[in-house]
């Protein structure tokens, strides 16, 4: 049986980033890639193109271990995963715990993607689960981060420094539209420097979106290109 890459993504229904990623995977890889969604938000157990949903009762959303064990047995019984498959857990805790269970029972290899919620909510506040969370990392092949700053924050915890050898930076994918409309800008070209350039921020005005980095980048540009002008951010509530 051919090997598949199985993405476990509990937050598929909570984030357009996850949903768009899954859609892109299906278009690119087809049946070689499958996304499993264990979540209370599923209307029912179902399978669509590239996605298998496994629903658990809403009340279990507040109980990490209960919902994970329940999801594990439902996925195991459905036989959508084979020993030849590889697991990519889209979060360290919610998805990584499932990856760990399949590693222990079926010997599957897996990678975990660490996100801010994993580090600043689960690991910081669920201190009684920390040995288990570290066990998830110790059994993983790779530990991925979407940014350098998050990786640095992760390794700032003394007990997490031992996982540095497994760390990799794998940012969220960029849509093909942006690749096809890439603009090269030569800072040494005085003519190009006089042409109007605009900085566009796409996203919510949210502290978690790190808008301060955009402001800092503009300050740096003004230092390198004195003739550059300030920019204006416009926001309209739908």
PDB file of C-alpha atoms in Angstrom:
ATOM      1  CA  UNK A   1       0.000   0.000   0.000  1.00  0.00           C
ATOM      2  CA  UNK A   2       1.305   3.453  -0.943  1.00  0.00           C
ATOM      3  CA  UNK A   3       2.479   5.781   1.800  1.00  0.00           C
ATOM      4  CA  UNK A   4       0.285   8.792   2.528  1.00  0.00           C
ATOM      5  CA  UNK A   5       1.034  11.945   4.468  1.00  0.00           C
ATOM      6  CA  UNK A   6      -1.715  12.310   7.055  1.00  0.00           C
ATOM      7  CA  UNK A   7      -2.269  15.824   8.416  1.00  0.00           C
ATOM      8  CA  UNK A   8      -4.051  15.936  11.772  1.00  0.00           C
ATOM      9  CA  UNK A   9      -5.743  19.312  12.099  1.00  0.00           C
ATOM     10  CA  UNK A  10      -8.223  19.761  14.939  1.00  0.00           C
ATOM     11  CA  UNK A  11      -8.578  23.474  14.179  1.00  0.00           C
ATOM     12  CA  UNK A  12      -9.594  22.942  10.552  1.00  0.00           C
ATOM     13  CA  UNK A  13     -12.993  24.555  11.213  1.00  0.00           C
ATOM     14  CA  UNK A  14     -11.613  27.341  13.408  1.00  0.00           C
ATOM     15  CA  UNK A  15      -9.014  28.786  11.047  1.00  0.00           C
ATOM     16  CA  UNK A  16      -9.115  29.714   7.363  1.00  0.00           C
ATOM     17  CA  UNK A  17      -5.339  29.152   7.331  1.00  0.00           C
ATOM     18  CA  UNK A  18      -5.882  25.455   8.045  1.00  0.00           C
ATOM     19  CA  UNK A  19      -8.797  25.177   5.619  1.00  0.00           C
ATOM     20  CA  UNK A  20      -6.931  26.848   2.746  1.00  0.00           C
ATOM     21  CA  UNK A  21      -3.894  24.698   3.430  1.00  0.00           C
ATOM     22  CA  UNK A  22      -5.926  21.492   3.203  1.00  0.00           C
ATOM     23  CA  UNK A  23      -7.570  22.611  -0.037  1.00  0.00           C
ATOM     24  CA  UNK A  24      -4.164  23.358  -1.540  1.00  0.00           C
ATOM     25  CA  UNK A  25      -2.812  19.963  -0.460  1.00  0.00           C
ATOM     26  CA  UNK A  26      -5.683  18.139  -2.111  1.00  0.00           C
ATOM     27  CA  UNK A  27      -5.288  20.048  -5.377  1.00  0.00           C
ATOM     28  CA  UNK A  28      -1.554  19.400  -5.464  1.00  0.00           C
ATOM     29  CA  UNK A  29      -1.201  15.862  -4.120  1.00  0.00           C
ATOM     30  CA  UNK A  30      -4.638  14.283  -4.364  1.00  0.00           C
ATOM     31  CA  UNK A  31      -4.946  10.898  -2.668  1.00  0.00           C
ATOM     32  CA  UNK A  32      -1.316  10.958  -1.539  1.00  0.00           C
ATOM     33  CA  UNK A  33      -2.357  13.374   1.190  1.00  0.00           C
ATOM     34  CA  UNK A  34      -5.239  13.161   3.678  1.00  0.00           C
ATOM     35  CA  UNK A  35      -6.318  15.508   6.452  1.00  0.00           C
ATOM     36  CA  UNK A  36      -7.997  14.118   9.565  1.00  0.00           C
ATOM     37  CA  UNK A  37     -10.163  16.501  11.587  1.00  0.00           C
ATOM     38  CA  UNK A  38     -11.082  15.365  15.136  1.00  0.00           C
ATOM     39  CA  UNK A  39     -13.370  18.134  16.365  1.00  0.00           C
ATOM     40  CA  UNK A  40     -16.701  18.853  18.039  1.00  0.00           C
ATOM     41  CA  UNK A  41     -17.485  21.327  15.210  1.00  0.00           C
ATOM     42  CA  UNK A  42     -17.982  18.532  12.668  1.00  0.00           C
ATOM     43  CA  UNK A  43     -21.655  17.964  11.948  1.00  0.00           C
ATOM     44  CA  UNK A  44     -21.020  14.220  11.721  1.00  0.00           C
ATOM     45  CA  UNK A  45     -18.380  11.678  10.786  1.00  0.00           C
ATOM     46  CA  UNK A  46     -17.840  12.175   7.077  1.00  0.00           C
ATOM     47  CA  UNK A  47     -15.322  12.118   4.243  1.00  0.00           C
ATOM     48  CA  UNK A  48     -14.941  14.682   1.497  1.00  0.00           C
ATOM     49  CA  UNK A  49     -12.103  15.403  -0.906  1.00  0.00           C
ATOM     50  CA  UNK A  50      -8.958  15.105   1.163  1.00  0.00           C
ATOM     51  CA  UNK A  51     -10.709  15.436   4.548  1.00  0.00           C
ATOM     52  CA  UNK A  52     -11.974  12.846   7.029  1.00  0.00           C
ATOM     53  CA  UNK A  53     -14.074  14.237   9.892  1.00  0.00           C
ATOM     54  CA  UNK A  54     -14.397  12.514  13.254  1.00  0.00           C
ATOM     55  CA  UNK A  55     -16.864  14.171  15.574  1.00  0.00           C
ATOM     56  CA  UNK A  56     -16.894  13.991  19.357  1.00  0.00           C
ATOM     57  CA  UNK A  57     -19.605  15.473  21.654  1.00  0.00           C
ATOM     58  CA  UNK A  58     -19.340  19.199  22.317  1.00  0.00           C
ATOM     59  CA  UNK A  59     -18.915  18.778  26.076  1.00  0.00           C
ATOM     60  CA  UNK A  60     -15.604  16.932  25.565  1.00  0.00           C
ATOM     61  CA  UNK A  61     -13.976  20.004  24.036  1.00  0.00           C
ATOM     62  CA  UNK A  62     -13.066  21.064  27.576  1.00  0.00           C
ATOM     63  CA  UNK A  63     -11.313  17.763  28.421  1.00  0.00           C
ATOM     64  CA  UNK A  64      -8.047  17.349  26.551  1.00  0.00           C
ATOM     65  CA  UNK A  65      -7.310  13.704  27.386  1.00  0.00           C
ATOM     66  CA  UNK A  66     -10.905  12.496  27.022  1.00  0.00           C
ATOM     67  CA  UNK A  67     -11.454  14.038  23.596  1.00  0.00           C
ATOM     68  CA  UNK A  68      -8.045  12.834  22.378  1.00  0.00           C
ATOM     69  CA  UNK A  69      -8.519   9.221  23.465  1.00  0.00           C
ATOM     70  CA  UNK A  70     -12.050   9.186  22.029  1.00  0.00           C
ATOM     71  CA  UNK A  71     -10.798  10.596  18.722  1.00  0.00           C
ATOM     72  CA  UNK A  72      -7.933   8.093  18.650  1.00  0.00           C
ATOM     73  CA  UNK A  73     -10.229   5.077  18.936  1.00  0.00           C
ATOM     74  CA  UNK A  74     -12.661   6.401  16.332  1.00  0.00           C
ATOM     75  CA  UNK A  75      -9.869   7.089  13.852  1.00  0.00           C
ATOM     76  CA  UNK A  76      -8.238   3.723  14.585  1.00  0.00           C
ATOM     77  CA  UNK A  77     -11.481   1.799  14.061  1.00  0.00           C
ATOM     78  CA  UNK A  78     -12.167   3.649  10.783  1.00  0.00           C
ATOM     79  CA  UNK A  79      -8.818   2.352   9.423  1.00  0.00           C
ATOM     80  CA  UNK A  80      -8.001   5.537   7.534  1.00  0.00           C
ATOM     81  CA  UNK A  81      -4.398   5.281   8.770  1.00  0.00           C
ATOM     82  CA  UNK A  82      -1.978   2.486   7.878  1.00  0.00           C
ATOM     83  CA  UNK A  83       1.435   1.654   9.410  1.00  0.00           C
ATOM     84  CA  UNK A  84       3.124   2.941   6.226  1.00  0.00           C
ATOM     85  CA  UNK A  85       1.695   6.463   6.580  1.00  0.00           C
ATOM     86  CA  UNK A  86       3.452   9.528   7.979  1.00  0.00           C
ATOM     87  CA  UNK A  87       1.703  11.934  10.356  1.00  0.00           C
ATOM     88  CA  UNK A  88       2.048  15.715  10.321  1.00  0.00           C
ATOM     89  CA  UNK A  89       0.436  17.120  13.468  1.00  0.00           C
ATOM     90  CA  UNK A  90      -0.617  20.713  12.849  1.00  0.00           C
ATOM     91  CA  UNK A  91      -0.361  21.584  16.565  1.00  0.00           C
ATOM     92  CA  UNK A  92       1.949  20.352  19.314  1.00  0.00           C
ATOM     93  CA  UNK A  93      -0.704  19.529  21.919  1.00  0.00           C
ATOM     94  CA  UNK A  94      -4.140  18.865  20.422  1.00  0.00           C
ATOM     95  CA  UNK A  95      -2.842  17.103  17.303  1.00  0.00           C
ATOM     96  CA  UNK A  96       0.551  16.002  18.584  1.00  0.00           C
ATOM     97  CA  UNK A  97      -1.038  13.942  21.341  1.00  0.00           C
ATOM     98  CA  UNK A  98      -2.855  11.913  18.681  1.00  0.00           C
ATOM     99  CA  UNK A  99       0.398  11.502  16.773  1.00  0.00           C
ATOM    100  CA  UNK A 100       2.054  10.236  19.951  1.00  0.00           C
ATOM    101  CA  UNK A 101      -0.703   7.647  20.515  1.00  0.00           C
ATOM    102  CA  UNK A 102      -0.399   6.338  16.950  1.00  0.00           C
ATOM    103  CA  UNK A 103       3.381   6.184  17.396  1.00  0.00           C
ATOM    104  CA  UNK A 104       2.985   4.073  20.519  1.00  0.00           C
ATOM    105  CA  UNK A 105       0.365   1.738  19.078  1.00  0.00           C
ATOM    106  CA  UNK A 106       1.195   1.481  15.369  1.00  0.00           C
ATOM    107  CA  UNK A 107       4.755   2.717  15.199  1.00  0.00           C
ATOM    108  CA  UNK A 108       3.917   5.661  12.942  1.00  0.00           C
ATOM    109  CA  UNK A 109       6.462   8.447  12.585  1.00  0.00           C
ATOM    110  CA  UNK A 110       5.295  12.027  13.017  1.00  0.00           C
ATOM    111  CA  UNK A 111       6.219  15.708  13.008  1.00  0.00           C
ATOM    112  CA  UNK A 112       4.641  18.322  15.270  1.00  0.00           C
ATOM    113  CA  UNK A 113       4.118  21.982  14.412  1.00  0.00           C
ATOM    114  CA  UNK A 114       4.411  24.251  17.460  1.00  0.00           C
ATOM    115  CA  UNK A 115       2.096  27.263  17.529  1.00  0.00           C
ATOM    116  CA  UNK A 116       1.743  30.149  19.966  1.00  0.00           C
ATOM    117  CA  UNK A 117      -1.296  28.608  21.669  1.00  0.00           C
ATOM    118  CA  UNK A 118       0.699  25.450  22.348  1.00  0.00           C
ATOM    119  CA  UNK A 119       3.485  27.318  24.081  1.00  0.00           C
ATOM    120  CA  UNK A 120       1.756  30.263  25.757  1.00  0.00           C
ATOM    121  CA  UNK A 121      -1.498  28.564  26.731  1.00  0.00           C
ATOM    122  CA  UNK A 122      -1.132  24.789  27.014  1.00  0.00           C
ATOM    123  CA  UNK A 123       2.502  24.477  28.091  1.00  0.00           C
ATOM    124  CA  UNK A 124       2.476  27.578  30.269  1.00  0.00           C
ATOM    125  CA  UNK A 125      -0.810  26.955  32.089  1.00  0.00           C
ATOM    126  CA  UNK A 126      -1.238  23.153  32.011  1.00  0.00           C
ATOM    127  CA  UNK A 127       1.919  22.608  34.066  1.00  0.00           C
ATOM    128  CA  UNK A 128       0.705  19.225  35.344  1.00  0.00           C
ATOM    129  CA  UNK A 129       0.699  17.947  31.724  1.00  0.00           C
ATOM    130  CA  UNK A 130       4.202  19.227  30.912  1.00  0.00           C
ATOM    131  CA  UNK A 131       5.921  15.810  31.214  1.00  0.00           C
ATOM    132  CA  UNK A 132       3.418  14.432  28.681  1.00  0.00           C
ATOM    133  CA  UNK A 133       3.879  17.404  26.351  1.00  0.00           C
ATOM    134  CA  UNK A 134       7.655  16.877  26.416  1.00  0.00           C
ATOM    135  CA  UNK A 135       7.129  13.169  25.747  1.00  0.00           C
ATOM    136  CA  UNK A 136       5.235  14.102  22.572  1.00  0.00           C
ATOM    137  CA  UNK A 137       8.300  16.054  21.439  1.00  0.00           C
ATOM    138  CA  UNK A 138      10.760  13.311  22.378  1.00  0.00           C
ATOM    139  CA  UNK A 139       8.962  10.762  20.185  1.00  0.00           C
ATOM    140  CA  UNK A 140       8.579  13.129  17.208  1.00  0.00           C
ATOM    141  CA  UNK A 141      10.932  13.051  14.198  1.00  0.00           C
ATOM    142  CA  UNK A 142      10.872  16.815  13.784  1.00  0.00           C
ATOM    143  CA  UNK A 143       9.598  19.859  15.659  1.00  0.00           C
ATOM    144  CA  UNK A 144       8.497  22.640  13.318  1.00  0.00           C
ATOM    145  CA  UNK A 145       7.926  26.346  13.960  1.00  0.00           C
ATOM    146  CA  UNK A 146       6.224  28.915  11.735  1.00  0.00           C
ATOM    147  CA  UNK A 147       8.710  31.645  12.694  1.00  0.00           C
ATOM    148  CA  UNK A 148      12.200  32.168  14.093  1.00  0.00           C
ATOM    149  CA  UNK A 149      10.844  34.241  16.991  1.00  0.00           C
ATOM    150  CA  UNK A 150       8.543  31.418  18.103  1.00  0.00           C
ATOM    151  CA  UNK A 151      11.419  28.939  17.971  1.00  0.00           C
ATOM    152  CA  UNK A 152      13.516  31.264  20.133  1.00  0.00           C
ATOM    153  CA  UNK A 153      10.674  31.651  22.647  1.00  0.00           C
ATOM    154  CA  UNK A 154      10.307  27.872  22.744  1.00  0.00           C
ATOM    155  CA  UNK A 155      13.992  27.259  23.484  1.00  0.00           C
ATOM    156  CA  UNK A 156      13.975  29.980  26.142  1.00  0.00           C
ATOM    157  CA  UNK A 157      12.377  27.375  28.405  1.00  0.00           C
ATOM    158  CA  UNK A 158      15.384  25.536  29.924  1.00  0.00           C
ATOM    159  CA  UNK A 159      13.734  22.107  29.828  1.00  0.00           C
ATOM    160  CA  UNK A 160      12.926  22.489  26.101  1.00  0.00           C
ATOM    161  CA  UNK A 161      16.473  23.279  24.927  1.00  0.00           C
ATOM    162  CA  UNK A 162      17.210  19.556  24.547  1.00  0.00           C
ATOM    163  CA  UNK A 163      14.951  19.464  21.482  1.00  0.00           C
ATOM    164  CA  UNK A 164      17.001  22.001  19.508  1.00  0.00           C
ATOM    165  CA  UNK A 165      18.436  19.290  17.238  1.00  0.00           C
ATOM    166  CA  UNK A 166      14.949  18.466  15.978  1.00  0.00           C
ATOM    167  CA  UNK A 167      13.880  22.057  15.338  1.00  0.00           C
ATOM    168  CA  UNK A 168      13.018  23.308  11.857  1.00  0.00           C
ATOM    169  CA  UNK A 169      11.458  26.534  10.550  1.00  0.00           C
ATOM    170  CA  UNK A 170       8.503  25.752   8.274  1.00  0.00           C
ATOM    171  CA  UNK A 171       6.398  28.911   7.814  1.00  0.00           C
ATOM    172  CA  UNK A 172       2.796  28.855   6.655  1.00  0.00           C
ATOM    173  CA  UNK A 173       2.517  28.451   2.913  1.00  0.00           C
ATOM    174  CA  UNK A 174       2.177  31.502   0.674  1.00  0.00           C
ATOM    175  CA  UNK A 175      -0.511  31.436  -1.983  1.00  0.00           C
ATOM    176  CA  UNK A 176       0.675  31.151  -5.611  1.00  0.00           C
ATOM    177  CA  UNK A 177      -0.844  34.574  -6.339  1.00  0.00           C
ATOM    178  CA  UNK A 178       1.924  36.256  -4.352  1.00  0.00           C
ATOM    179  CA  UNK A 179       4.662  34.201  -5.985  1.00  0.00           C
ATOM    180  CA  UNK A 180       3.381  35.110  -9.444  1.00  0.00           C
ATOM    181  CA  UNK A 181       3.244  38.821  -8.571  1.00  0.00           C
ATOM    182  CA  UNK A 182       6.639  39.109  -6.939  1.00  0.00           C
ATOM    183  CA  UNK A 183       8.368  42.494  -7.356  1.00  0.00           C
ATOM    184  CA  UNK A 184      12.141  42.766  -7.384  1.00  0.00           C
ATOM    185  CA  UNK A 185      13.494  46.018  -6.006  1.00  0.00           C
ATOM    186  CA  UNK A 186      17.110  47.078  -6.378  1.00  0.00           C
ATOM    187  CA  UNK A 187      18.047  49.461  -3.566  1.00  0.00           C
ATOM    188  CA  UNK A 188      21.044  50.697  -5.578  1.00  0.00           C
ATOM    189  CA  UNK A 189      18.862  51.765  -8.507  1.00  0.00           C
ATOM    190  CA  UNK A 190      18.131  55.461  -7.901  1.00  0.00           C
ATOM    191  CA  UNK A 191      15.361  55.516 -10.533  1.00  0.00           C
ATOM    192  CA  UNK A 192      13.581  52.604  -8.901  1.00  0.00           C
ATOM    193  CA  UNK A 193      13.945  54.246  -5.524  1.00  0.00           C
ATOM    194  CA  UNK A 194      12.015  57.287  -6.706  1.00  0.00           C
ATOM    195  CA  UNK A 195       9.112  55.172  -7.949  1.00  0.00           C
ATOM    196  CA  UNK A 196       6.147  54.778  -5.659  1.00  0.00           C
ATOM    197  CA  UNK A 197       6.167  51.602  -3.578  1.00  0.00           C
ATOM    198  CA  UNK A 198       3.388  50.523  -1.247  1.00  0.00           C
ATOM    199  CA  UNK A 199       3.355  48.180   1.709  1.00  0.00           C
ATOM    200  CA  UNK A 200       0.214  46.106   2.066  1.00  0.00           C
ATOM    201  CA  UNK A 201      -0.812  44.331   5.246  1.00  0.00           C
ATOM    202  CA  UNK A 202      -3.526  41.697   4.795  1.00  0.00           C
ATOM    203  CA  UNK A 203      -5.208  40.507   7.960  1.00  0.00           C
ATOM    204  CA  UNK A 204      -7.067  41.499  11.097  1.00  0.00           C
ATOM    205  CA  UNK A 205      -5.925  44.378  13.295  1.00  0.00           C
ATOM    206  CA  UNK A 206      -5.033  42.006  16.087  1.00  0.00           C
ATOM    207  CA  UNK A 207      -2.124  42.086  18.542  1.00  0.00           C
ATOM    208  CA  UNK A 208      -1.348  38.477  17.620  1.00  0.00           C
ATOM    209  CA  UNK A 209      -0.713  39.524  14.005  1.00  0.00           C
ATOM    210  CA  UNK A 210       2.477  41.363  15.046  1.00  0.00           C
ATOM    211  CA  UNK A 211       1.664  44.617  13.282  1.00  0.00           C
ATOM    212  CA  UNK A 212       4.505  46.168  15.243  1.00  0.00           C
ATOM    213  CA  UNK A 213       6.876  44.295  12.927  1.00  0.00           C
ATOM    214  CA  UNK A 214       5.365  46.127   9.950  1.00  0.00           C
ATOM    215  CA  UNK A 215       5.952  49.487  11.626  1.00  0.00           C
ATOM    216  CA  UNK A 216       9.506  48.497  12.511  1.00  0.00           C
ATOM    217  CA  UNK A 217      10.145  47.419   8.917  1.00  0.00           C
ATOM    218  CA  UNK A 218       8.937  50.791   7.629  1.00  0.00           C
ATOM    219  CA  UNK A 219      11.252  52.596  10.048  1.00  0.00           C
ATOM    220  CA  UNK A 220      14.151  50.528   8.751  1.00  0.00           C
ATOM    221  CA  UNK A 221      13.224  51.309   5.138  1.00  0.00           C
ATOM    222  CA  UNK A 222      13.139  55.034   5.880  1.00  0.00           C
ATOM    223  CA  UNK A 223      16.654  54.802   7.295  1.00  0.00           C
ATOM    224  CA  UNK A 224      17.920  53.096   4.117  1.00  0.00           C
ATOM    225  CA  UNK A 225      15.795  55.119   1.695  1.00  0.00           C
ATOM    226  CA  UNK A 226      15.410  58.687   3.026  1.00  0.00           C
ATOM    227  CA  UNK A 227      13.115  59.702   0.153  1.00  0.00           C
ATOM    228  CA  UNK A 228      10.529  57.108   1.162  1.00  0.00           C
ATOM    229  CA  UNK A 229       7.315  58.407   2.721  1.00  0.00           C
ATOM    230  CA  UNK A 230       5.099  57.264   5.534  1.00  0.00           C
ATOM    231  CA  UNK A 231       2.254  54.901   4.836  1.00  0.00           C
ATOM    232  CA  UNK A 232      -1.346  54.821   5.975  1.00  0.00           C
ATOM    233  CA  UNK A 233      -3.266  51.769   7.144  1.00  0.00           C
ATOM    234  CA  UNK A 234      -6.956  51.809   6.391  1.00  0.00           C
ATOM    235  CA  UNK A 235      -9.458  49.531   8.071  1.00  0.00           C
ATOM    236  CA  UNK A 236     -13.169  49.206   7.458  1.00  0.00           C
ATOM    237  CA  UNK A 237     -15.474  47.047   9.554  1.00  0.00           C
ATOM    238  CA  UNK A 238     -17.664  44.812   7.387  1.00  0.00           C
TER     239      UNK A 238
END
